[in-house]
mmCIF file of C-alpha atoms in Angstrom:
data_model
loop_
_atom_site.group_PDB
_atom_site.id
_atom_site.type_symbol
_atom_site.label_atom_id
_atom_site.label_comp_id
_atom_site.label_asym_id
_atom_site.label_seq_id
_atom_site.Cartn_x
_atom_site.Cartn_y
_atom_site.Cartn_z
ATOM 1 C CA MET A 590 118.167 60.236 58.768
ATOM 2 C CA SER A 591 115.402 62.453 60.325
ATOM 3 C CA THR A 592 116.565 64.963 62.780
ATOM 4 C CA TYR A 593 115.408 67.545 65.279
ATOM 5 C CA ARG A 594 116.963 70.270 67.254
ATOM 6 C CA VAL A 595 117.606 70.645 70.999
ATOM 7 C CA ALA A 596 118.825 73.568 73.226
ATOM 8 C CA GLN A 597 121.321 71.939 75.683
ATOM 9 C CA VAL A 598 124.091 73.002 78.096
ATOM 10 C CA THR A 599 127.026 70.499 78.335
ATOM 11 C CA ALA A 600 128.140 71.666 81.929
ATOM 12 C CA PRO A 601 126.689 73.193 85.114
ATOM 13 C CA GLY A 602 126.053 76.744 84.547
ATOM 14 C CA GLY A 603 127.025 76.723 80.896
ATOM 15 C CA THR A 604 125.487 78.479 77.788
ATOM 16 C CA PHE A 605 122.952 76.913 75.669
ATOM 17 C CA GLU A 606 123.844 75.388 72.166
ATOM 18 C CA LEU A 607 121.541 74.191 69.467
ATOM 19 C CA VAL A 608 122.449 70.756 68.381
ATOM 20 C CA GLU A 609 120.604 68.118 66.059
ATOM 21 C CA ARG A 610 119.699 64.730 67.109
ATOM 22 C CA GLU A 611 118.171 61.684 65.242
ATOM 23 C CA VAL A 612 114.432 61.486 65.934
ATOM 24 C CA PRO A 613 113.608 58.799 68.473
ATOM 25 C CA HIS A 614 110.621 56.628 68.731
ATOM 26 C CA PRO A 615 108.549 56.569 71.842
ATOM 27 C CA GLY A 616 109.009 53.531 74.028
ATOM 28 C CA PRO A 617 106.247 51.561 75.857
ATOM 29 C CA GLY A 618 103.679 53.928 77.526
ATOM 30 C CA GLU A 619 105.248 57.072 75.991
ATOM 31 C CA VAL A 620 104.458 59.588 73.385
ATOM 32 C CA ARG A 621 106.579 61.955 71.134
ATOM 33 C CA ILE A 622 105.269 65.414 70.983
ATOM 34 C CA ALA A 623 105.996 67.981 68.227
ATOM 35 C CA VAL A 624 106.706 70.769 70.596
ATOM 36 C CA GLU A 625 105.304 74.183 69.494
ATOM 37 C CA ALA A 626 106.079 76.412 72.544
ATOM 38 C CA CYS A 627 107.876 75.854 75.890
ATOM 39 C CA GLY A 628 107.825 78.603 78.713
ATOM 40 C CA ILE A 629 111.207 79.376 80.608
ATOM 41 C CA CYS A 630 110.439 78.897 84.297
ATOM 42 C CA HIS A 631 113.035 79.994 87.137
ATOM 43 C CA SER A 632 113.142 76.458 88.246
ATOM 44 C CA ASP A 633 115.067 75.568 85.229
ATOM 45 C CA ALA A 634 118.004 76.928 86.692
ATOM 46 C CA LEU A 635 117.894 74.079 89.303
ATOM 47 C CA PHE A 636 118.799 71.848 86.294
ATOM 48 C CA VAL A 637 121.054 74.051 84.237
ATOM 49 C CA ASP A 638 123.095 74.601 87.367
ATOM 50 C CA ALA A 639 122.824 71.052 88.558
ATOM 51 C CA ALA A 640 121.545 72.274 91.852
ATOM 52 C CA ALA A 641 119.171 69.256 91.853
ATOM 53 C CA PRO A 642 120.345 65.789 92.528
ATOM 54 C CA GLY A 643 120.910 63.402 89.631
ATOM 55 C CA ILE A 644 121.563 65.713 86.774
ATOM 56 C CA THR A 645 123.400 64.512 83.820
ATOM 57 C CA PHE A 646 124.886 66.392 80.895
ATOM 58 C CA PRO A 647 124.089 67.286 78.257
ATOM 59 C CA GLU A 648 121.042 68.893 79.873
ATOM 60 C CA VAL A 649 117.852 69.867 78.025
ATOM 61 C CA PRO A 650 115.572 71.791 80.410
ATOM 62 C CA GLY A 651 112.002 72.859 79.818
ATOM 63 C CA HIS A 652 108.708 71.854 81.773
ATOM 64 C CA GLU A 653 106.326 74.237 80.309
ATOM 65 C CA ILE A 654 105.569 72.334 77.091
ATOM 66 C CA ALA A 655 102.885 72.588 74.607
ATOM 67 C CA GLY A 656 102.573 70.902 71.185
ATOM 68 C CA ARG A 657 100.935 68.063 69.253
ATOM 69 C CA VAL A 658 101.117 64.276 69.475
ATOM 70 C CA GLU A 659 103.344 62.968 66.946
ATOM 71 C CA GLU A 660 103.829 59.265 67.639
ATOM 72 C CA LEU A 661 102.307 56.990 70.302
ATOM 73 C CA GLY A 662 104.650 54.044 71.586
ATOM 74 C CA GLU A 663 103.148 50.676 72.637
ATOM 75 C CA GLY A 664 100.913 50.724 75.622
ATOM 76 C CA ALA A 665 99.860 54.505 74.737
ATOM 77 C CA LEU A 666 97.411 53.435 72.273
ATOM 78 C CA GLY A 667 93.898 53.179 73.667
ATOM 79 C CA ARG A 668 94.522 55.829 76.463
ATOM 80 C CA GLY A 669 92.447 58.216 74.653
ATOM 81 C CA TRP A 670 95.057 59.926 72.822
ATOM 82 C CA LYS A 671 95.790 60.073 68.972
ATOM 83 C CA VAL A 672 98.264 61.729 66.587
ATOM 84 C CA GLY A 673 97.542 65.403 66.133
ATOM 85 C CA ASP A 674 95.965 65.940 69.723
ATOM 86 C CA ARG A 675 96.898 69.341 71.270
ATOM 87 C CA VAL A 676 98.589 68.671 74.568
ATOM 88 C CA ALA A 677 100.617 70.384 77.574
ATOM 89 C CA VAL A 678 103.075 68.822 79.873
ATOM 90 C CA GLY A 679 103.998 70.593 83.012
ATOM 91 C CA TRP A 680 106.333 70.030 86.167
ATOM 92 C CA PHE A 681 104.241 66.845 86.500
ATOM 93 C CA GLY A 682 105.915 64.849 83.911
ATOM 94 C CA GLY A 683 104.713 61.462 84.998
ATOM 95 C CA SER A 684 104.744 59.314 88.178
ATOM 96 C CA CYS A 685 105.947 55.774 89.049
ATOM 97 C CA GLY A 686 102.409 54.389 89.990
ATOM 98 C CA TYR A 687 103.753 52.164 92.737
ATOM 99 C CA CYS A 688 105.183 54.384 95.618
ATOM 100 C CA THR A 689 102.827 54.894 98.558
ATOM 101 C CA PRO A 690 101.672 58.249 97.424
ATOM 102 C CA CYS A 691 100.685 57.119 93.858
ATOM 103 C CA ARG A 692 98.929 54.098 95.361
ATOM 104 C CA ARG A 693 96.969 56.679 97.515
ATOM 105 C CA GLY A 694 96.178 58.528 94.397
ATOM 106 C CA ASP A 695 98.534 61.562 95.320
ATOM 107 C CA PHE A 696 100.586 61.320 92.090
ATOM 108 C CA ILE A 697 101.895 64.811 92.221
ATOM 109 C CA ALA A 698 103.601 63.773 95.642
ATOM 110 C CA CYS A 699 105.155 60.700 93.845
ATOM 111 C CA VAL A 700 108.707 60.158 95.354
ATOM 112 C CA ARG A 701 110.099 59.334 91.805
ATOM 113 C CA LEU A 702 108.216 62.286 90.011
ATOM 114 C CA LYS A 703 109.516 62.387 86.509
ATOM 115 C CA VAL A 704 110.045 66.475 85.999
ATOM 116 C CA PRO A 705 110.741 67.127 82.318
ATOM 117 C CA GLY A 706 114.362 68.330 82.048
ATOM 118 C CA TRP A 707 115.308 66.298 85.161
ATOM 119 C CA ALA A 708 114.002 62.973 84.545
ATOM 120 C CA TYR A 709 114.323 63.092 80.883
ATOM 121 C CA ASP A 710 114.899 65.790 78.247
ATOM 122 C CA GLY A 711 112.647 68.610 78.471
ATOM 123 C CA GLY A 712 110.829 71.060 76.192
ATOM 124 C CA PHE A 713 113.695 73.497 74.943
ATOM 125 C CA ALA A 714 113.533 71.255 71.919
ATOM 126 C CA GLU A 715 111.494 70.781 68.549
ATOM 127 C CA LYS A 716 110.375 67.157 69.904
ATOM 128 C CA VAL A 717 110.230 65.575 73.214
ATOM 129 C CA ILE A 718 109.319 62.173 74.521
ATOM 130 C CA VAL A 719 107.212 61.947 77.580
ATOM 131 C CA PRO A 720 105.188 59.358 79.473
ATOM 132 C CA VAL A 721 101.429 59.263 78.365
ATOM 133 C CA ASP A 722 100.085 60.015 81.968
ATOM 134 C CA ALA A 723 101.825 63.350 81.776
ATOM 135 C CA LEU A 724 99.508 64.658 78.969
ATOM 136 C CA ALA A 725 96.859 67.344 79.605
ATOM 137 C CA ARG A 726 94.560 68.213 76.644
ATOM 138 C CA VAL A 727 94.772 71.855 75.538
ATOM 139 C CA PRO A 728 91.462 73.167 75.041
ATOM 140 C CA ASP A 729 90.195 75.228 72.034
ATOM 141 C CA GLY A 730 90.893 78.970 72.407
ATOM 142 C CA LEU A 731 94.162 78.517 74.046
ATOM 143 C CA ASP A 732 97.119 78.897 72.071
ATOM 144 C CA ALA A 733 100.331 77.099 72.511
ATOM 145 C CA SER A 734 102.417 79.994 73.827
ATOM 146 C CA ALA A 735 99.822 80.415 76.842
ATOM 147 C CA ALA A 736 99.214 76.653 77.221
ATOM 148 C CA GLY A 737 102.869 76.107 78.070
ATOM 149 C CA PRO A 738 103.116 78.415 81.015
ATOM 150 C CA MET A 739 99.670 77.122 82.163
ATOM 151 C CA ALA A 740 101.159 73.735 82.620
ATOM 152 C CA CYS A 741 103.580 74.892 85.510
ATOM 153 C CA ALA A 742 102.979 78.609 86.653
ATOM 154 C CA GLY A 743 99.281 78.567 85.917
ATOM 155 C CA VAL A 744 98.586 75.132 87.521
ATOM 156 C CA THR A 745 100.464 76.079 90.664
ATOM 157 C CA THR A 746 98.609 79.354 91.498
ATOM 158 C CA PHE A 747 95.203 78.042 90.378
ATOM 159 C CA ASN A 748 95.719 74.738 92.360
ATOM 160 C CA GLY A 749 97.245 76.559 95.303
ATOM 161 C CA LEU A 750 94.301 78.627 95.630
ATOM 162 C CA ARG A 751 91.364 76.086 95.010
ATOM 163 C CA ARG A 752 92.901 73.715 97.423
ATOM 164 C CA SER A 753 93.548 76.197 100.259
ATOM 165 C CA ALA A 754 91.100 77.259 103.176
ATOM 166 C CA ALA A 755 89.513 80.146 101.359
ATOM 167 C CA ARG A 756 85.944 79.928 99.913
ATOM 168 C CA ALA A 757 84.292 82.388 97.593
ATOM 169 C CA GLY A 758 83.968 85.754 99.166
ATOM 170 C CA ASP A 759 86.897 85.398 101.559
ATOM 171 C CA ARG A 760 89.663 87.774 101.187
ATOM 172 C CA VAL A 761 92.770 86.432 99.707
ATOM 173 C CA ALA A 762 96.073 88.119 99.245
ATOM 174 C CA VAL A 763 98.696 87.361 96.431
ATOM 175 C CA LEU A 764 102.349 88.166 97.325
ATOM 176 C CA GLY A 765 104.220 89.038 94.195
ATOM 177 C CA LEU A 766 103.145 90.228 90.747
ATOM 178 C CA GLY A 767 105.739 88.285 88.648
ATOM 179 C CA GLY A 768 105.384 85.250 86.416
ATOM 180 C CA LEU A 769 103.339 83.191 89.163
ATOM 181 C CA GLY A 770 101.629 86.179 90.842
ATOM 182 C CA HIS A 771 100.189 87.865 87.927
ATOM 183 C CA LEU A 772 98.386 84.689 87.202
ATOM 184 C CA GLY A 773 97.441 84.058 90.920
ATOM 185 C CA VAL A 774 95.628 87.490 90.932
ATOM 186 C CA GLN A 775 93.590 86.862 87.819
ATOM 187 C CA PHE A 776 92.607 83.217 89.392
ATOM 188 C CA ALA A 777 91.902 84.626 92.715
ATOM 189 C CA ALA A 778 89.586 87.281 91.284
ATOM 190 C CA ALA A 779 87.774 84.931 88.887
ATOM 191 C CA MET A 780 87.157 82.420 91.695
ATOM 192 C CA GLY A 781 85.247 84.938 93.663
ATOM 193 C CA PHE A 782 87.823 86.075 96.149
ATOM 194 C CA GLU A 783 88.193 89.603 97.630
ATOM 195 C CA THR A 784 91.648 89.813 96.034
ATOM 196 C CA VAL A 785 94.574 91.888 97.389
ATOM 197 C CA ALA A 786 97.914 92.057 95.490
ATOM 198 C CA ILE A 787 101.158 92.662 97.414
ATOM 199 C CA ALA A 788 104.032 94.075 95.464
ATOM 200 C CA ARG A 789 106.906 96.462 95.695
ATOM 201 C CA GLY A 790 106.339 99.987 94.417
ATOM 202 C CA ALA A 791 103.124 102.179 94.168
ATOM 203 C CA GLU A 792 103.393 102.264 90.368
ATOM 204 C CA LYS A 793 102.104 98.492 90.283
ATOM 205 C CA ALA A 794 98.904 99.571 91.725
ATOM 206 C CA GLY A 795 97.093 100.147 88.366
ATOM 207 C CA PHE A 796 98.499 97.039 87.059
ATOM 208 C CA ALA A 797 97.241 95.024 89.941
ATOM 209 C CA LYS A 798 93.692 96.518 89.319
ATOM 210 C CA GLU A 799 93.844 95.805 85.657
ATOM 211 C CA LEU A 800 94.369 92.041 86.826
ATOM 212 C CA GLY A 801 91.477 92.095 89.007
ATOM 213 C CA ALA A 802 92.783 93.127 92.428
ATOM 214 C CA HIS A 803 90.354 94.920 94.578
ATOM 215 C CA HIS A 804 93.251 96.081 96.894
ATOM 216 C CA TYR A 805 96.650 96.892 96.441
ATOM 217 C CA ILE A 806 99.492 96.837 99.200
ATOM 218 C CA ASP A 807 102.759 98.542 98.324
ATOM 219 C CA SER A 808 105.228 96.609 100.638
ATOM 220 C CA THR A 809 107.695 99.588 100.530
ATOM 221 C CA ALA A 810 105.210 102.208 101.590
ATOM 222 C CA GLY A 811 106.223 102.134 105.382
ATOM 223 C CA THR A 812 103.236 100.517 106.749
ATOM 224 C CA PRO A 813 104.057 96.843 107.588
ATOM 225 C CA VAL A 814 102.328 94.497 105.229
ATOM 226 C CA ALA A 815 100.807 92.443 108.182
ATOM 227 C CA GLU A 816 99.381 95.723 109.389
ATOM 228 C CA ALA A 817 98.043 96.616 105.844
ATOM 229 C CA LEU A 818 96.339 93.451 105.786
ATOM 230 C CA GLN A 819 94.609 93.510 108.973
ATOM 231 C CA ASN A 820 93.567 97.169 108.149
ATOM 232 C CA LEU A 821 91.470 95.442 105.263
ATOM 233 C CA GLY A 822 90.292 92.819 107.662
ATOM 234 C CA GLY A 823 92.958 90.188 107.535
ATOM 235 C CA ALA A 824 93.529 87.497 104.857
ATOM 236 C CA LYS A 825 92.033 84.142 105.036
ATOM 237 C CA VAL A 826 94.971 83.087 102.623
ATOM 238 C CA VAL A 827 97.880 84.501 101.499
ATOM 239 C CA LEU A 828 99.218 83.011 98.322
ATOM 240 C CA ALA A 829 103.040 83.549 98.514
ATOM 241 C CA THR A 830 104.343 83.539 94.807
ATOM 242 C CA ALA A 831 107.498 85.665 95.307
ATOM 243 C CA GLY A 832 110.510 83.665 96.263
ATOM 244 C CA ASN A 833 111.482 85.937 99.081
ATOM 245 C CA SER A 834 111.338 84.218 102.654
ATOM 246 C CA ALA A 835 111.316 87.657 104.320
ATOM 247 C CA ALA A 836 108.398 88.794 102.384
ATOM 248 C CA MET A 837 106.770 85.843 103.137
ATOM 249 C CA SER A 838 107.273 85.817 106.828
ATOM 250 C CA ALA A 839 106.154 89.466 106.736
ATOM 251 C CA THR A 840 102.582 88.307 105.999
ATOM 252 C CA VAL A 841 101.879 85.761 108.725
ATOM 253 C CA ASP A 842 100.483 88.438 111.331
ATOM 254 C CA GLY A 843 98.174 89.661 108.463
ATOM 255 C CA LEU A 844 96.222 86.342 108.510
ATOM 256 C CA THR A 845 92.830 85.740 110.043
ATOM 257 C CA PRO A 846 92.309 83.293 112.767
ATOM 258 C CA ARG A 847 92.682 79.920 110.776
ATOM 259 C CA GLY A 848 94.286 81.669 107.990
ATOM 260 C CA GLU A 849 96.861 80.095 105.842
ATOM 261 C CA LEU A 850 100.129 80.999 104.292
ATOM 262 C CA VAL A 851 100.322 78.760 101.144
ATOM 263 C CA ILE A 852 103.855 78.971 99.724
ATOM 264 C CA ILE A 853 104.571 78.321 96.122
ATOM 265 C CA GLY A 854 107.512 80.459 95.516
ATOM 266 C CA VAL A 855 111.046 78.956 95.828
ATOM 267 C CA SER A 856 113.419 80.258 98.247
ATOM 268 C CA PRO A 857 116.712 78.732 99.809
ATOM 269 C CA GLU A 858 116.557 80.950 102.942
ATOM 270 C CA PRO A 859 114.663 79.836 106.019
ATOM 271 C CA LEU A 860 111.285 81.595 107.053
ATOM 272 C CA ASP A 861 111.412 83.830 110.147
ATOM 273 C CA ILE A 862 108.131 82.849 111.934
ATOM 274 C CA THR A 863 107.547 81.977 115.559
ATOM 275 C CA PRO A 864 105.551 79.232 117.027
ATOM 276 C CA LEU A 865 103.523 81.965 118.874
ATOM 277 C CA GLN A 866 102.468 83.535 115.566
ATOM 278 C CA LEU A 867 101.034 80.341 114.425
ATOM 279 C CA ILE A 868 99.570 78.915 117.757
ATOM 280 C CA SER A 869 97.853 82.665 118.271
ATOM 281 C CA GLY A 870 94.792 82.219 115.992
ATOM 282 C CA GLY A 871 95.548 78.631 114.838
ATOM 283 C CA ARG A 872 97.244 79.775 111.715
ATOM 284 C CA ASP A 873 98.827 77.220 109.009
ATOM 285 C CA VAL A 874 101.947 77.479 106.770
ATOM 286 C CA LYS A 875 102.181 75.005 104.089
ATOM 287 C CA GLY A 876 103.899 74.502 100.698
ATOM 288 C CA HIS A 877 102.010 73.630 97.727
ATOM 289 C CA PRO A 878 103.277 71.687 94.829
ATOM 290 C CA SER A 879 102.203 72.127 91.184
ATOM 291 C CA GLY A 880 99.515 69.749 90.100
ATOM 292 C CA THR A 881 98.852 66.523 87.947
ATOM 293 C CA SER A 882 98.135 66.410 84.316
ATOM 294 C CA GLN A 883 94.558 66.407 85.263
ATOM 295 C CA ASP A 884 94.976 69.678 87.361
ATOM 296 C CA VAL A 885 96.725 71.216 84.340
ATOM 297 C CA GLN A 886 93.827 70.453 82.210
ATOM 298 C CA ASP A 887 91.330 71.785 84.716
ATOM 299 C CA THR A 888 93.660 74.961 84.943
ATOM 300 C CA MET A 889 93.499 75.467 81.054
ATOM 301 C CA ASP A 890 89.746 74.950 81.090
ATOM 302 C CA PHE A 891 89.149 77.539 83.935
ATOM 303 C CA ALA A 892 91.540 79.894 82.296
ATOM 304 C CA VAL A 893 89.460 79.978 78.922
ATOM 305 C CA LEU A 894 86.292 80.228 80.686
ATOM 306 C CA HIS A 895 87.369 83.164 82.324
ATOM 307 C CA GLY A 896 89.555 84.822 79.801
ATOM 308 C CA ILE A 897 92.772 84.382 82.117
ATOM 309 C CA ARG A 898 96.011 84.293 80.021
ATOM 310 C CA PRO A 899 99.727 84.615 81.038
ATOM 311 C CA MET A 900 101.512 87.669 79.816
ATOM 312 C CA THR A 901 104.263 86.168 77.517
ATOM 313 C CA GLU A 902 107.260 87.528 75.590
ATOM 314 C CA VAL A 903 107.586 84.956 72.740
ATOM 315 C CA VAL A 904 111.022 84.205 71.104
ATOM 316 C CA PRO A 905 112.200 81.616 68.698
ATOM 317 C CA LEU A 906 114.258 78.691 69.803
ATOM 318 C CA ASP A 907 117.269 80.168 68.218
ATOM 319 C CA ASP A 908 117.351 82.859 70.768
ATOM 320 C CA VAL A 909 117.343 80.472 73.890
ATOM 321 C CA GLU A 910 120.265 81.800 75.467
ATOM 322 C CA ALA A 911 119.108 85.604 75.457
ATOM 323 C CA ALA A 912 115.661 84.576 76.612
ATOM 324 C CA TYR A 913 117.103 82.427 79.553
ATOM 325 C CA GLN A 914 119.569 85.235 80.639
ATOM 326 C CA LYS A 915 116.461 87.685 80.455
ATOM 327 C CA MET A 916 114.342 85.540 82.902
ATOM 328 C CA LEU A 917 117.517 85.130 85.291
ATOM 329 C CA ALA A 918 117.843 88.809 85.480
ATOM 330 C CA GLY A 919 114.045 89.284 86.372
ATOM 331 C CA ARG A 920 113.516 91.143 83.313
ATOM 332 C CA ALA A 921 110.912 88.788 81.680
ATOM 333 C CA ARG A 922 107.397 90.392 81.603
ATOM 334 C CA PHE A 923 106.349 88.086 82.705
ATOM 335 C CA ARG A 924 106.912 84.650 80.916
ATOM 336 C CA MET A 925 109.629 84.035 78.383
ATOM 337 C CA VAL A 926 108.423 81.567 75.861
ATOM 338 C CA LEU A 927 110.337 79.678 73.461
ATOM 339 C CA GLU A 928 108.619 78.860 69.977
ATOM 340 C CA THR A 929 109.718 76.388 67.529
ATOM 341 C CA ALA A 930 109.122 76.449 63.726
ATOM 342 C CA ALA A 931 106.049 74.033 64.434
ATOM 343 C CA GLY A 932 104.425 76.651 66.756
ATOM 344 C CA SER A 933 105.081 79.660 64.410
ATOM 345 C CA GLY A 934 103.575 78.078 61.439
#
């Protein structure tokens, strides 16, 4: 019997354990991936803690997957994929294809979106089975440990910017310099935006400039963030990557007329924004979901073209518990990535 290892939790908020399972075959329209690397996203806590509906245990999280196609199920053949192809799978882990958003081509808004680690076992494992429509092709020049985070953190920031109201030359602010924000600043600069990084502490100014930011705002310096933005001329778009509702709300008055606050950082707390703030200047606030498998592929291609990479700390799958706890504690700089024997070889 051929086996593989998964990192699972058996109860809400439990610790990870490595167990062996029999290697399954993909079903119709599915492929099996030999996982080489998988990023650890803060959203994985939603599944580990059973904070999302429908979670069953044992739970195997992980939705920043990179590896190689190992086996194609019936119906996956002839879809442009073959054994050995390098692929990535992110938050978008497949769609139903028949709900109203899917029929309109808005697959990321599928009401039955198949998120790895939620709809099926995720990538904290040596192998994973996914729907074929979840696959993004990894370009040459991008290794697995970088491709995995690009499938969630990368595509969310890249897509959030390119689908915003900003155009090349506009002033764009990125709130936060963490796992999402450090990529957002790189993408914003490469897209031709006058890029402003906003974070806590004067010591991060040099790092922000290294990422490509033209300006840095220390949110602890005393000057309100909105005022600091207006001193620069205002921001056409603020990409809010930090999961802090108060920090997001503090940027609204720093937007230009017709400016947008694009929210990609997750927070359970309500925003403190008045209708008057939005009506004055016709400002918008919107949430932005991740992106489809094609969007992931676009993100990776753009990243290779412009030399953009996530900053990662790569550890073996055996160290999953320590790596997960480091992410939860906010000590990851900037993405913890699990690597399997296939990836390290």
